[in-house]
Amino acid sequence: MPTPSPDKIAKIEVFRLPPRWVFVRVESEQGVVGWGEGTLEGHTEAIEGAYQDLAERFIGWDADQIQNIWQHAYRSRFYRGGPVLMSALSGLDIALWDIKGKRLGVPIWQLLGGKVRDRVKVYGWIGGDKPADVADGAAARRAQGFTAVKMNGTDGLDWIDSPALLQDTVARVKEVKATGVDVGIDFHGRVHKGMAKQLARMLEPLQPMFIEEPLLPTQPEEIADLSRMVSTPIALGERLFSRYDFRPYLERRAIDIAQPDVAHCGGISELHRLASYTETYDVSFAPHCPLGPIALAACMQVDLTAPNFFIQEMSLQMHYNEGADLLTYLVDPLVFEIKNGYVPALTGPGLGIEINEDLVREMAAKYADEKAWRNAVWTGPDGALQEW
């Protein structure tokens, strides 16, 4: 096949959209359009500023040189890494892979070496930030085709709190398990060490699918200690932004499931590297993705190629999705149809999805004067700040 002629980046546009997403549209000089997502929930304005910088640096570069652009975006400035810079890089990287796949007429997974599976196992959310009505939620998810769900383990907790609150968590998990679905329990970094040890032990007999962020990601040693206390798989990674951030967890044998977020970790390029890196440590791969359709499609491109892939988060009808949902901006929402717990492989060129650009522009204009999404701020009975 003849090598395509160079096609330079001509335009980079950023769209702030409900419910809390940031899409990036990259157009080449030959008119090929790629879509990316670099959402950083709660820090939208910072991401928009980072995209302005990326546009100034990379408009005019060859859109095919994804690795070179990634390396320059990451390494050519003195400060590197972190949630803001990596999330912006993620959106650009995803869009460039979309362009490359469209130019060559193949899905991105073909460019990553081909797929090792035909479908991707998925799970949906139940219960919201303050978990309630989880049994009904699990039953509804099962009716939608899911065989697995995730729920928050607790509401806000003090550093050491009443053991009765942990009993409530156990009761909710039992209710969900009774519906016949598997369940992952997200501690969300809300539970400090003294309580997390107790809760992990109490949940262990119920055999949850995993415990996610049992402690804050600042605590690799303590998470490793907790991992050795229980047989439940430990999952973590949404607040780690590169393979370098994952290194201490892998070297300490602290996690069983890696959950990098494609919209935060450096896009498809770094997500693919992380799949291989975590496989080296016999760690499963389950990308975090409570975000939009572009991020989900990007995750799936890597999921299809990764031998150690386990399960994929998807945000369909998630509690954060107010004003728009996972399928809102798609021309064909059936690309994410769930059958017996799985979504079929995306087969179209690039990301394999078609974004409704007219609707994106309409919604971005409609919400231009709206305040960007912010997470809740929780305080305890004494007025002190609690982890959200």
PDB file of N, CA, C and O in Angstrom, residues 345-374:
ATOM      1  N   ALA A 345     -17.175  -5.500  19.212  1.00  0.00           N
ATOM      2  CA  ALA A 345     -16.033  -4.712  18.737  1.00  0.00           C
ATOM      3  C   ALA A 345     -16.501  -3.624  17.779  1.00  0.00           C
ATOM      4  O   ALA A 345     -17.383  -3.839  16.942  1.00  0.00           O
ATOM      5  N   LEU A 346     -15.917  -2.437  17.922  1.00  0.00           N
ATOM      6  CA  LEU A 346     -16.188  -1.346  16.985  1.00  0.00           C
ATOM      7  C   LEU A 346     -15.444  -1.637  15.688  1.00  0.00           C
ATOM      8  O   LEU A 346     -14.248  -1.945  15.709  1.00  0.00           O
ATOM      9  N   THR A 347     -16.136  -1.528  14.564  1.00  0.00           N
ATOM     10  CA  THR A 347     -15.540  -1.955  13.294  1.00  0.00           C
ATOM     11  C   THR A 347     -15.309  -0.820  12.300  1.00  0.00           C
ATOM     12  O   THR A 347     -14.652  -1.027  11.285  1.00  0.00           O
ATOM     13  N   GLY A 348     -15.850   0.369  12.566  1.00  0.00           N
ATOM     14  CA  GLY A 348     -15.664   1.489  11.648  1.00  0.00           C
ATOM     15  C   GLY A 348     -14.253   2.027  11.701  1.00  0.00           C
ATOM     16  O   GLY A 348     -13.479   1.738  12.619  1.00  0.00           O
ATOM     17  N   PRO A 349     -13.869   2.847  10.727  1.00  0.00           N
ATOM     18  CA  PRO A 349     -12.507   3.403  10.713  1.00  0.00           C
ATOM     19  C   PRO A 349     -12.263   4.352  11.876  1.00  0.00           C
ATOM     20  O   PRO A 349     -13.192   4.981  12.394  1.00  0.00           O
ATOM     21  N   GLY A 350     -11.022   4.466  12.291  1.00  0.00           N
ATOM     22  CA  GLY A 350     -10.677   5.339  13.417  1.00  0.00           C
ATOM     23  C   GLY A 350     -11.275   4.815  14.701  1.00  0.00           C
ATOM     24  O   GLY A 350     -11.154   3.633  15.035  1.00  0.00           O
ATOM     25  N   LEU A 351     -11.917   5.692  15.439  1.00  0.00           N
ATOM     26  CA  LEU A 351     -12.546   5.305  16.702  1.00  0.00           C
ATOM     27  C   LEU A 351     -13.739   4.381  16.503  1.00  0.00           C
ATOM     28  O   LEU A 351     -14.187   3.731  17.452  1.00  0.00           O
ATOM     29  N   GLY A 352     -14.315   4.360  15.313  1.00  0.00           N
ATOM     30  CA  GLY A 352     -15.448   3.485  15.050  1.00  0.00           C
ATOM     31  C   GLY A 352     -16.787   4.061  15.446  1.00  0.00           C
ATOM     32  O   GLY A 352     -17.789   3.346  15.477  1.00  0.00           O
ATOM     33  N   ILE A 353     -16.820   5.360  15.772  1.00  0.00           N
ATOM     34  CA  ILE A 353     -18.072   6.041  16.102  1.00  0.00           C
ATOM     35  C   ILE A 353     -18.171   7.297  15.249  1.00  0.00           C
ATOM     36  O   ILE A 353     -17.163   7.816  14.775  1.00  0.00           O
ATOM     37  N   GLU A 354     -19.400   7.782  15.062  1.00  0.00           N
ATOM     38  CA  GLU A 354     -19.613   9.031  14.334  1.00  0.00           C
ATOM     39  C   GLU A 354     -20.252  10.033  15.281  1.00  0.00           C
ATOM     40  O   GLU A 354     -21.324   9.785  15.843  1.00  0.00           O
ATOM     41  N   ILE A 355     -19.574  11.151  15.493  1.00  0.00           N
ATOM     42  CA  ILE A 355     -20.058  12.206  16.379  1.00  0.00           C
ATOM     43  C   ILE A 355     -20.995  13.135  15.609  1.00  0.00           C
ATOM     44  O   ILE A 355     -20.714  13.532  14.484  1.00  0.00           O
ATOM     45  N   ASN A 356     -22.108  13.469  16.246  1.00  0.00           N
ATOM     46  CA  ASN A 356     -23.069  14.418  15.669  1.00  0.00           C
ATOM     47  C   ASN A 356     -22.515  15.827  15.869  1.00  0.00           C
ATOM     48  O   ASN A 356     -22.770  16.475  16.883  1.00  0.00           O
ATOM     49  N   GLU A 357     -21.753  16.291  14.885  1.00  0.00           N
ATOM     50  CA  GLU A 357     -21.058  17.567  15.037  1.00  0.00           C
ATOM     51  C   GLU A 357     -22.030  18.742  15.163  1.00  0.00           C
ATOM     52  O   GLU A 357     -21.776  19.680  15.929  1.00  0.00           O
ATOM     53  N   ASP A 358     -23.124  18.700  14.441  1.00  0.00           N
ATOM     54  CA  ASP A 358     -24.100  19.793  14.535  1.00  0.00           C
ATOM     55  C   ASP A 358     -24.631  19.913  15.958  1.00  0.00           C
ATOM     56  O   ASP A 358     -24.767  21.025  16.497  1.00  0.00           O
ATOM     57  N   LEU A 359     -24.924  18.771  16.586  1.00  0.00           N
ATOM     58  CA  LEU A 359     -25.429  18.796  17.957  1.00  0.00           C
ATOM     59  C   LEU A 359     -24.350  19.260  18.931  1.00  0.00           C
ATOM     60  O   LEU A 359     -24.633  20.010  19.872  1.00  0.00           O
ATOM     61  N   VAL A 360     -23.124  18.836  18.723  1.00  0.00           N
ATOM     62  CA  VAL A 360     -22.013  19.285  19.572  1.00  0.00           C
ATOM     63  C   VAL A 360     -21.907  20.808  19.535  1.00  0.00           C
ATOM     64  O   VAL A 360     -21.815  21.471  20.588  1.00  0.00           O
ATOM     65  N   ARG A 361     -21.935  21.371  18.355  1.00  0.00           N
ATOM     66  CA  ARG A 361     -21.810  22.832  18.236  1.00  0.00           C
ATOM     67  C   ARG A 361     -23.030  23.521  18.852  1.00  0.00           C
ATOM     68  O   ARG A 361     -22.891  24.570  19.514  1.00  0.00           O
ATOM     69  N   GLU A 362     -24.204  22.960  18.643  1.00  0.00           N
ATOM     70  CA  GLU A 362     -25.421  23.559  19.208  1.00  0.00           C
ATOM     71  C   GLU A 362     -25.383  23.547  20.727  1.00  0.00           C
ATOM     72  O   GLU A 362     -25.684  24.563  21.378  1.00  0.00           O
ATOM     73  N   MET A 363     -25.007  22.420  21.314  1.00  0.00           N
ATOM     74  CA  MET A 363     -24.983  22.302  22.774  1.00  0.00           C
ATOM     75  C   MET A 363     -23.873  23.145  23.378  1.00  0.00           C
ATOM     76  O   MET A 363     -24.048  23.748  24.449  1.00  0.00           O
ATOM     77  N   ALA A 364     -22.722  23.207  22.713  1.00  0.00           N
ATOM     78  CA  ALA A 364     -21.626  24.036  23.224  1.00  0.00           C
ATOM     79  C   ALA A 364     -22.028  25.504  23.251  1.00  0.00           C
ATOM     80  O   ALA A 364     -21.721  26.233  24.215  1.00  0.00           O
ATOM     81  N   ALA A 365     -22.741  25.957  22.219  1.00  0.00           N
ATOM     82  CA  ALA A 365     -23.201  27.348  22.182  1.00  0.00           C
ATOM     83  C   ALA A 365     -24.282  27.598  23.234  1.00  0.00           C
ATOM     84  O   ALA A 365     -24.282  28.640  23.910  1.00  0.00           O
ATOM     85  N   LYS A 366     -25.168  26.640  23.391  1.00  0.00           N
ATOM     86  CA  LYS A 366     -26.269  26.774  24.341  1.00  0.00           C
ATOM     87  C   LYS A 366     -25.767  26.889  25.773  1.00  0.00           C
ATOM     88  O   LYS A 366     -26.319  27.631  26.589  1.00  0.00           O
ATOM     89  N   TYR A 367     -24.720  26.143  26.086  1.00  0.00           N
ATOM     90  CA  TYR A 367     -24.215  26.095  27.461  1.00  0.00           C
ATOM     91  C   TYR A 367     -22.965  26.953  27.659  1.00  0.00           C
ATOM     92  O   TYR A 367     -22.283  26.836  28.680  1.00  0.00           O
ATOM     93  N   ALA A 368     -22.665  27.821  26.697  1.00  0.00           N
ATOM     94  CA  ALA A 368     -21.428  28.601  26.755  1.00  0.00           C
ATOM     95  C   ALA A 368     -21.339  29.474  27.995  1.00  0.00           C
ATOM     96  O   ALA A 368     -20.248  29.722  28.523  1.00  0.00           O
ATOM     97  N   ASP A 369     -22.480  29.969  28.468  1.00  0.00           N
ATOM     98  CA  ASP A 369     -22.478  30.867  29.623  1.00  0.00           C
ATOM     99  C   ASP A 369     -22.756  30.138  30.934  1.00  0.00           C
ATOM    100  O   ASP A 369     -22.849  30.780  31.994  1.00  0.00           O
ATOM    101  N   GLU A 370     -22.919  28.813  30.865  1.00  0.00           N
ATOM    102  CA  GLU A 370     -23.171  28.044  32.077  1.00  0.00           C
ATOM    103  C   GLU A 370     -21.870  27.821  32.847  1.00  0.00           C
ATOM    104  O   GLU A 370     -20.789  27.697  32.262  1.00  0.00           O
ATOM    105  N   LYS A 371     -21.986  27.760  34.149  1.00  0.00           N
ATOM    106  CA  LYS A 371     -20.819  27.464  34.972  1.00  0.00           C
ATOM    107  C   LYS A 371     -20.375  26.026  34.748  1.00  0.00           C
ATOM    108  O   LYS A 371     -21.198  25.117  34.633  1.00  0.00           O
ATOM    109  N   ALA A 372     -19.081  25.803  34.666  1.00  0.00           N
ATOM    110  CA  ALA A 372     -18.556  24.456  34.471  1.00  0.00           C
ATOM    111  C   ALA A 372     -18.896  23.573  35.666  1.00  0.00           C
ATOM    112  O   ALA A 372     -19.059  24.053  36.795  1.00  0.00           O
ATOM    113  N   TRP A 373     -18.975  22.280  35.400  1.00  0.00           N
ATOM    114  CA  TRP A 373     -19.323  21.307  36.443  1.00  0.00           C
ATOM    115  C   TRP A 373     -18.293  21.313  37.571  1.00  0.00           C
ATOM    116  O   TRP A 373     -17.092  21.433  37.336  1.00  0.00           O
ATOM    117  N   ARG A 374     -18.785  21.193  38.793  1.00  0.00           N
ATOM    118  CA  ARG A 374     -17.931  21.061  39.976  1.00  0.00           C
ATOM    119  C   ARG A 374     -18.437  19.896  40.823  1.00  0.00           C
ATOM    120  O   ARG A 374     -19.646  19.675  40.933  1.00  0.00           O
TER     121      ARG A 374
END
